[in-house]
Amino acid sequence: MDIFEKTTALLNEVNDATITSVESLETFRIRFLGTKNVLKDIFGEIKNVPNERKKEFGQLVNSVKQAAEEKFAIHQAQLQSNTDVAENIDLSLPGDITTTGSRHPIQLVKNRIIEIFSKIGFNVEEDREIEDDWHNFTALNMPEDHPARDMQDTFFINVNPDIVLRTHTSSVQVRVMENQKPPIRILSPGRVYRNETISARSHCFFHQVEGLYIDENVSFADLLQTLDFFVKELFGQDIKIKVRPSYFPFTEPSAEVDVTCFICGGGGCNVCKHSGWVEILGCGMVDPKVLENCNIDPKKYAGFAFGMGVERITMLKYQIKDIRLMSENDTRFLEQFKSAR
Ligand code: PHE
């Protein structure tokens, strides 16, 4: 066998080698890649190769070396991953439990309110949370220095007192009235801000859903009927409403609406403070001055408006005792609403 045949035989040996264990891989490594490997021996014989074939011989030895390196790398990786599986993974263990998210209770209630009003033709309108004085106050019949502004402690922007964080979503109603012609039937859900001390019952931000209906001949009776429908859909058919006179600068007359306590059915409990009733919203007939401010003719059109706090209804519905829980992102709180509706 000449030296070329010997080298080719080594190449075949590399290609045919079966490596199935760490031991056989090590034997292979020592033979072909170790410090005293066979290729060194055979390369030492280059002195016996005629000059014109030296190059060819060099290439042949090199190809054996390369084949050996590749084979070694592949089997080393394979054996490594096999040991990883064998040593670290117990295939009989149950899989990791992946937790699914859930809707925030505020979203659940907000969506439910929207769903109910959309059945009777109210469309959702959303707008900015940073408002100007006109849309949050003045257009709503609360000119500068009007005492009613104190009803809603306001965050003003220092450098420009004309800009506020909206204190209610009535600002959206103003924007809609300015831009659309009656009939208007909208819901404005969204986040609002008030400069209040944070406690179990109040927060400096919360959510509202307000509604507005403007058309010819809209009456207070329409308002009551709409709210009665809403309350029965939300809390149950045997819920009754009670309307108390109240005051809002942008509605006249104004009222606050109580519902029979849906926890105790009116008998008296902690939630309703033993009165049998819980307050859920404010409402009234849109003040003609407000319509005028928004370029709607109050002689031709009338409207009603209502507004409710989503946190308040959520707290009543799920008997949540502290409003701060809603914005703390504590998963122990949030997970309780996985199957809630
Ligand atoms: N905007 C009022 C508030 O935030 C709620 C309301 C809306 C009252 C519409 C009457 C009519 O308190």
Tab-separated table of C-alpha atoms and ligand atoms in Angstrom:
chain	number	residue	atom	x	y	z
A	1	MET	CA	0.000	0.000	0.000
A	2	ASP	CA	1.572	3.276	-0.966
A	3	ILE	CA	1.285	6.373	1.148
A	4	PHE	CA	-1.632	7.714	-0.952
A	5	GLU	CA	-3.593	4.535	-0.459
A	6	LYS	CA	-2.861	4.613	3.261
A	7	THR	CA	-4.147	8.155	3.548
A	8	THR	CA	-7.285	7.359	1.543
A	9	ALA	CA	-7.863	4.419	3.856
A	10	LEU	CA	-7.682	6.805	6.802
A	11	LEU	CA	-10.254	9.069	5.127
A	12	ASN	CA	-12.577	6.099	4.755
A	13	GLU	CA	-11.965	5.184	8.355
A	14	VAL	CA	-12.999	8.648	9.446
A	15	ASN	CA	-16.129	8.549	7.344
A	16	ASP	CA	-17.135	5.088	8.469
A	17	ALA	CA	-16.363	5.514	12.159
A	18	THR	CA	-19.398	4.920	14.377
A	19	ILE	CA	-19.425	7.129	17.410
A	20	THR	CA	-22.154	6.331	19.891
A	21	SER	CA	-20.677	7.181	23.252
A	22	VAL	CA	-18.409	9.629	25.010
A	23	GLU	CA	-15.759	6.898	25.097
A	24	SER	CA	-15.823	6.161	21.370
A	25	LEU	CA	-15.734	9.908	20.685
A	26	GLU	CA	-12.601	10.214	22.835
A	27	THR	CA	-10.912	7.275	21.069
A	28	PHE	CA	-11.715	8.920	17.750
A	29	ARG	CA	-10.348	12.256	18.967
A	30	ILE	CA	-7.074	10.754	20.150
A	31	ARG	CA	-6.567	8.835	16.926
A	32	PHE	CA	-7.278	11.648	14.495
A	33	LEU	CA	-6.967	14.934	16.408
A	34	GLY	CA	-4.839	14.225	19.472
A	35	THR	CA	-1.291	15.471	19.967
A	36	LYS	CA	0.130	12.259	18.546
A	37	ASN	CA	-2.484	11.589	15.908
A	38	VAL	CA	-2.060	9.328	12.890
A	39	LEU	CA	-2.139	12.200	10.479
A	40	LYS	CA	1.034	13.637	11.937
A	41	ASP	CA	2.765	10.295	11.419
A	42	ILE	CA	1.607	10.063	7.881
A	43	PHE	CA	2.432	13.690	7.104
A	44	GLY	CA	5.949	13.020	8.340
A	45	GLU	CA	6.324	10.743	5.349
A	46	ILE	CA	5.957	13.601	2.878
A	47	LYS	CA	9.698	13.489	2.442
A	48	ASN	CA	9.260	10.219	0.557
A	49	VAL	CA	6.682	11.671	-1.822
A	50	PRO	CA	8.013	12.799	-5.186
A	51	ASN	CA	8.108	16.603	-5.450
A	52	GLU	CA	5.448	16.888	-8.142
A	53	ARG	CA	2.938	15.002	-5.961
A	54	LYS	CA	3.707	16.730	-2.669
A	55	LYS	CA	0.900	19.264	-3.136
A	56	GLU	CA	-1.643	16.585	-3.948
A	57	PHE	CA	-0.524	14.636	-0.883
A	58	GLY	CA	-0.795	17.674	1.373
A	59	GLN	CA	-4.333	18.298	0.229
A	60	LEU	CA	-5.302	14.697	0.790
A	61	VAL	CA	-3.981	14.691	4.374
A	62	ASN	CA	-5.737	17.982	4.977
A	63	SER	CA	-9.050	16.613	3.776
A	64	VAL	CA	-8.740	13.740	6.250
A	65	LYS	CA	-8.053	16.218	9.041
A	66	GLN	CA	-11.034	18.342	8.059
A	67	ALA	CA	-13.374	15.353	7.856
A	68	ALA	CA	-12.203	14.246	11.296
A	69	GLU	CA	-12.766	17.710	12.803
A	70	GLU	CA	-16.264	17.939	11.369
A	71	LYS	CA	-17.238	14.494	12.503
A	72	PHE	CA	-15.890	15.180	15.958
A	73	ALA	CA	-17.802	18.486	16.281
A	74	ILE	CA	-21.087	16.961	15.158
A	75	HIS	CA	-20.893	13.998	17.502
A	76	GLN	CA	-19.704	16.066	20.406
A	77	ALA	CA	-22.731	18.380	20.076
A	78	GLN	CA	-25.065	15.425	19.693
A	79	LEU	CA	-23.755	13.596	22.724
A	80	GLN	CA	-23.864	16.813	24.746
A	81	SER	CA	-27.520	17.456	24.017
A	82	ASN	CA	-28.310	13.810	24.728
A	83	THR	CA	-26.707	14.063	28.150
A	84	ASP	CA	-28.583	17.304	28.834
A	85	VAL	CA	-31.851	15.555	28.170
A	86	ALA	CA	-30.880	12.490	30.095
A	87	GLU	CA	-29.509	14.311	33.100
A	88	ASN	CA	-31.718	17.361	33.522
A	89	ILE	CA	-35.142	16.585	32.210
A	90	ASP	CA	-37.581	14.271	33.849
A	91	LEU	CA	-40.010	13.508	31.087
A	92	SER	CA	-42.551	12.151	33.528
A	93	LEU	CA	-43.016	15.558	35.199
A	94	PRO	CA	-46.209	17.485	34.371
A	95	GLY	CA	-45.716	20.500	32.098
A	96	ASP	CA	-45.366	24.059	33.357
A	97	ILE	CA	-48.682	25.672	34.113
A	98	THR	CA	-49.044	28.734	31.938
A	99	THR	CA	-51.295	31.327	33.479
A	100	THR	CA	-53.674	33.180	31.238
A	101	GLY	CA	-54.520	36.806	31.798
A	102	SER	CA	-57.970	38.078	32.551
A	103	ARG	CA	-59.929	41.251	31.992
A	104	HIS	CA	-59.629	43.925	34.630
A	105	PRO	CA	-62.899	44.291	36.581
A	106	ILE	CA	-63.158	47.908	35.430
A	107	GLN	CA	-63.005	46.745	31.821
A	108	LEU	CA	-65.615	44.066	32.510
A	109	VAL	CA	-68.059	46.578	33.930
A	110	LYS	CA	-67.289	49.273	31.365
A	111	ASN	CA	-67.805	46.817	28.516
A	112	ARG	CA	-71.063	45.625	30.046
A	113	ILE	CA	-72.361	49.205	30.335
A	114	ILE	CA	-71.417	49.868	26.710
A	115	GLU	CA	-73.057	46.619	25.638
A	116	ILE	CA	-76.335	47.529	27.335
A	117	PHE	CA	-76.540	51.043	25.902
A	118	SER	CA	-75.497	49.930	22.449
A	119	LYS	CA	-78.663	47.810	22.356
A	120	ILE	CA	-80.662	51.031	22.385
A	121	GLY	CA	-78.589	52.882	19.851
A	122	PHE	CA	-75.845	54.645	21.827
A	123	ASN	CA	-72.488	54.869	20.047
A	124	VAL	CA	-69.160	55.111	21.833
A	125	GLU	CA	-67.201	58.346	21.481
A	126	GLU	CA	-63.769	58.769	23.032
A	127	ASP	CA	-61.534	61.801	23.200
A	128	ARG	CA	-58.533	63.410	24.926
A	129	GLU	CA	-57.798	63.243	28.650
A	130	ILE	CA	-55.933	66.564	28.635
A	131	GLU	CA	-58.600	69.165	27.982
A	132	ASP	CA	-58.971	72.880	27.698
A	133	ASP	CA	-61.027	74.917	30.106
A	134	TRP	CA	-63.804	75.460	27.567
A	135	HIS	CA	-64.613	71.804	26.989
A	136	ASN	CA	-64.222	70.704	30.590
A	137	PHE	CA	-65.946	73.674	32.268
A	138	THR	CA	-67.032	76.818	30.466
A	139	ALA	CA	-69.123	75.235	27.722
A	140	LEU	CA	-70.799	73.167	30.426
A	141	ASN	CA	-72.133	76.253	32.090
A	142	MET	CA	-69.285	76.581	34.558
A	143	PRO	CA	-67.614	79.886	33.663
A	144	GLU	CA	-64.482	80.924	35.489
A	145	ASP	CA	-65.113	81.533	39.197
A	146	HIS	CA	-68.346	79.546	39.104
A	147	PRO	CA	-68.652	77.909	42.522
A	148	ALA	CA	-69.619	74.587	40.952
A	149	ARG	CA	-66.041	74.182	39.776
A	150	ASP	CA	-65.244	73.314	43.372
A	151	MET	CA	-67.387	70.185	43.030
A	152	GLN	CA	-64.552	68.677	41.016
A	153	ASP	CA	-61.094	69.334	42.440
A	154	THR	CA	-59.029	69.893	39.361
A	155	PHE	CA	-55.482	69.244	38.251
A	156	PHE	CA	-54.339	72.317	36.356
A	157	ILE	CA	-51.200	72.528	34.281
A	158	ASN	CA	-48.941	75.097	35.950
A	159	VAL	CA	-47.615	76.817	32.880
A	160	ASN	CA	-51.042	77.087	31.282
A	161	PRO	CA	-54.087	77.215	33.563
A	162	ASP	CA	-56.275	76.899	30.476
A	163	ILE	CA	-55.277	73.233	30.265
A	164	VAL	CA	-56.631	70.667	32.729
A	165	LEU	CA	-56.742	66.933	33.193
A	166	ARG	CA	-60.402	66.346	32.454
A	167	THR	CA	-62.494	65.976	35.586
A	168	HIS	CA	-65.301	64.192	33.766
A	169	THR	CA	-66.031	62.840	30.296
A	170	SER	CA	-68.717	65.480	29.762
A	171	SER	CA	-65.949	67.239	27.833
A	172	VAL	CA	-66.351	64.589	25.142
A	173	GLN	CA	-70.058	65.377	24.959
A	174	VAL	CA	-69.237	69.033	24.298
A	175	ARG	CA	-66.862	68.037	21.497
A	176	VAL	CA	-69.497	65.784	19.946
A	177	MET	CA	-72.204	68.454	20.166
A	178	GLU	CA	-69.860	70.956	18.505
A	179	ASN	CA	-69.143	68.583	15.649
A	180	GLN	CA	-72.289	66.558	15.027
A	181	LYS	CA	-75.852	67.470	14.288
A	182	PRO	CA	-78.751	66.009	16.299
A	183	PRO	CA	-80.006	63.390	16.686
A	184	ILE	CA	-77.037	62.542	18.900
A	185	ARG	CA	-76.940	59.394	20.987
A	186	ILE	CA	-73.523	58.718	22.460
A	187	LEU	CA	-71.674	57.157	25.361
A	188	SER	CA	-68.361	58.629	26.457
A	189	PRO	CA	-66.333	56.171	28.535
A	190	GLY	CA	-62.885	57.052	29.778
A	191	ARG	CA	-60.460	57.948	32.515
A	192	VAL	CA	-60.884	61.152	34.500
A	193	TYR	CA	-58.763	62.931	37.103
A	194	ARG	CA	-59.530	64.751	40.324
A	195	ASN	CA	-57.187	66.238	42.856
A	196	GLU	CA	-58.511	64.182	45.745
A	197	THR	CA	-56.752	62.560	48.645
A	198	ILE	CA	-56.321	58.896	47.860
A	199	SER	CA	-58.235	56.672	50.249
A	200	ALA	CA	-60.247	53.458	50.234
A	201	ARG	CA	-63.185	55.354	48.725
A	202	SER	CA	-61.625	57.911	46.400
A	203	HIS	CA	-58.704	58.119	44.031
A	204	CYS	CA	-57.084	60.849	41.976
A	205	PHE	CA	-58.057	59.029	38.792
A	206	PHE	CA	-61.021	56.858	37.958
A	207	HIS	CA	-63.290	55.965	35.055
A	208	GLN	CA	-66.635	57.259	33.961
A	209	VAL	CA	-69.228	56.404	31.405
A	210	GLU	CA	-71.406	59.321	30.483
A	211	GLY	CA	-74.322	59.318	28.067
A	212	LEU	CA	-75.960	62.005	25.970
A	213	TYR	CA	-79.121	61.961	23.909
A	214	ILE	CA	-80.239	64.981	21.913
A	215	ASP	CA	-83.168	65.123	19.541
A	216	GLU	CA	-86.494	66.898	19.094
A	217	ASN	CA	-88.933	66.287	21.950
A	218	VAL	CA	-86.626	64.432	24.292
A	219	SER	CA	-88.183	64.438	27.745
A	220	PHE	CA	-87.344	63.638	31.334
A	221	ALA	CA	-89.598	60.583	30.989
A	222	ASP	CA	-87.312	59.316	28.201
A	223	LEU	CA	-84.357	59.709	30.552
A	224	LEU	CA	-86.071	57.742	33.312
A	225	GLN	CA	-87.140	54.990	30.971
A	226	THR	CA	-83.620	54.688	29.545
A	227	LEU	CA	-82.067	54.497	32.999
A	228	ASP	CA	-84.679	52.016	34.201
A	229	PHE	CA	-83.858	49.771	31.242
A	230	PHE	CA	-80.140	50.117	31.922
A	231	VAL	CA	-80.339	49.335	35.620
A	232	LYS	CA	-82.512	46.263	35.069
A	233	GLU	CA	-80.128	44.953	32.400
A	234	LEU	CA	-77.110	45.529	34.615
A	235	PHE	CA	-78.339	44.371	38.007
A	236	GLY	CA	-81.489	42.335	37.337
A	237	GLN	CA	-85.122	42.750	36.408
A	238	ASP	CA	-86.430	43.257	39.947
A	239	ILE	CA	-84.216	46.265	40.621
A	240	LYS	CA	-86.070	49.533	41.157
A	241	ILE	CA	-84.780	53.062	40.703
A	242	LYS	CA	-85.332	56.069	42.910
A	243	VAL	CA	-84.685	59.556	41.564
A	244	ARG	CA	-83.651	62.350	43.908
A	245	PRO	CA	-83.418	65.997	42.893
A	246	SER	CA	-79.833	67.208	42.712
A	247	TYR	CA	-77.695	69.884	41.128
A	248	PHE	CA	-75.267	69.907	38.211
A	249	PRO	CA	-74.444	73.162	36.406
A	250	PHE	CA	-74.926	71.572	32.980
A	251	THR	CA	-78.324	69.958	33.524
A	252	GLU	CA	-81.665	71.396	34.571
A	253	PRO	CA	-83.465	69.735	36.223
A	254	SER	CA	-80.773	67.479	37.675
A	255	ALA	CA	-81.130	64.274	39.609
A	256	GLU	CA	-79.240	61.495	41.289
A	257	VAL	CA	-80.371	57.937	40.814
A	258	ASP	CA	-80.385	55.246	43.494
A	259	VAL	CA	-81.128	51.580	42.875
A	260	THR	CA	-82.451	49.010	45.300
A	261	CYS	CA	-79.438	47.384	46.875
A	262	PHE	CA	-78.697	44.371	44.687
A	263	ILE	CA	-76.765	42.713	47.488
A	264	CYS	CA	-79.527	42.568	50.109
A	265	GLY	CA	-82.472	43.195	47.792
A	266	GLY	CA	-83.415	46.322	49.749
A	267	GLY	CA	-83.518	44.767	53.213
A	268	GLY	CA	-80.417	46.601	54.425
A	269	CYS	CA	-76.786	45.515	54.578
A	270	ASN	CA	-73.232	46.851	54.834
A	271	VAL	CA	-73.013	47.718	51.152
A	272	CYS	CA	-76.058	50.022	51.228
A	273	LYS	CA	-75.277	51.158	54.767
A	274	HIS	CA	-78.604	49.637	55.854
A	275	SER	CA	-80.660	52.035	53.738
A	276	GLY	CA	-81.714	49.490	51.116
A	277	TRP	CA	-80.587	51.870	48.342
A	278	VAL	CA	-77.268	52.625	46.628
A	279	GLU	CA	-76.516	55.695	44.548
A	280	ILE	CA	-75.180	54.903	41.086
A	281	LEU	CA	-75.351	57.946	38.818
A	282	GLY	CA	-76.085	61.605	38.199
A	283	CYS	CA	-78.273	62.837	35.369
A	284	GLY	CA	-80.555	65.540	34.076
A	285	MET	CA	-81.894	67.449	31.085
A	286	VAL	CA	-79.114	69.234	29.235
A	287	ASP	CA	-79.252	72.927	30.194
A	288	PRO	CA	-80.381	75.024	27.183
A	289	LYS	CA	-77.358	77.252	27.748
A	290	VAL	CA	-75.072	74.261	27.151
A	291	LEU	CA	-76.838	73.464	23.877
A	292	GLU	CA	-76.426	77.078	22.847
A	293	ASN	CA	-72.715	77.007	23.706
A	294	CYS	CA	-72.385	74.075	21.320
A	295	ASN	CA	-74.386	75.691	18.498
A	296	ILE	CA	-77.460	73.532	18.948
A	297	ASP	CA	-80.770	75.393	18.881
A	298	PRO	CA	-82.429	74.847	22.302
A	299	LYS	CA	-85.812	75.863	20.883
A	300	LYS	CA	-85.740	72.978	18.469
A	301	TYR	CA	-83.776	70.374	20.420
A	302	ALA	CA	-83.683	69.011	23.931
A	303	GLY	CA	-81.538	66.357	25.480
A	304	PHE	CA	-80.701	64.344	28.512
A	305	ALA	CA	-77.340	63.389	29.947
A	306	PHE	CA	-76.141	61.022	32.629
A	307	GLY	CA	-72.819	60.044	34.110
A	308	MET	CA	-71.587	57.248	36.331
A	309	GLY	CA	-68.334	56.198	37.964
A	310	VAL	CA	-67.187	52.800	36.738
A	311	GLU	CA	-65.125	52.093	39.870
A	312	ARG	CA	-68.119	52.752	42.056
A	313	ILE	CA	-70.342	50.337	40.162
A	314	THR	CA	-67.530	47.780	40.007
A	315	MET	CA	-67.026	48.023	43.756
A	316	LEU	CA	-70.719	47.582	44.406
A	317	LYS	CA	-71.071	44.726	41.956
A	318	TYR	CA	-68.078	42.709	43.189
A	319	GLN	CA	-68.138	44.030	46.766
A	320	ILE	CA	-64.631	45.457	46.564
A	321	LYS	CA	-63.913	47.421	49.708
A	322	ASP	CA	-60.942	49.520	48.582
A	323	ILE	CA	-60.714	51.490	45.317
A	324	ARG	CA	-56.903	51.402	45.466
A	325	LEU	CA	-56.931	47.666	44.693
A	326	MET	CA	-58.019	48.540	41.178
A	327	SER	CA	-54.764	50.244	40.272
A	328	GLU	CA	-52.215	48.234	42.223
A	329	ASN	CA	-51.814	45.449	39.670
A	330	ASP	CA	-51.740	42.817	42.379
A	331	THR	CA	-52.305	39.548	40.544
A	332	ARG	CA	-53.990	38.028	43.618
A	333	PHE	CA	-56.704	40.640	43.163
A	334	LEU	CA	-56.868	40.454	39.383
A	335	GLU	CA	-56.981	36.641	39.237
A	336	GLN	CA	-60.287	36.645	41.059
A	337	PHE	CA	-61.975	38.000	37.936
A	338	LYS	CA	-60.932	35.203	35.603
A	339	SER	CA	-64.404	33.808	35.188
A	340	ALA	CA	-66.274	36.966	36.139
A	341	ARG	CA	-68.648	38.666	33.780
B	1	PHE	N1	-70.314	65.024	34.826
B	1	PHE	C1	-70.933	64.685	36.079
B	1	PHE	C2	-69.833	64.284	37.056
B	1	PHE	O1	-68.766	63.975	36.645
B	1	PHE	C3	-71.908	63.547	35.950
B	1	PHE	C4	-73.092	63.925	35.165
B	1	PHE	C5	-73.133	63.776	33.808
B	1	PHE	C6	-74.222	64.480	35.804
B	1	PHE	C7	-74.238	64.139	33.072
B	1	PHE	C8	-75.300	64.830	35.105
B	1	PHE	C9	-75.327	64.667	33.756
B	1	PHE	O2	-70.040	64.305	38.246
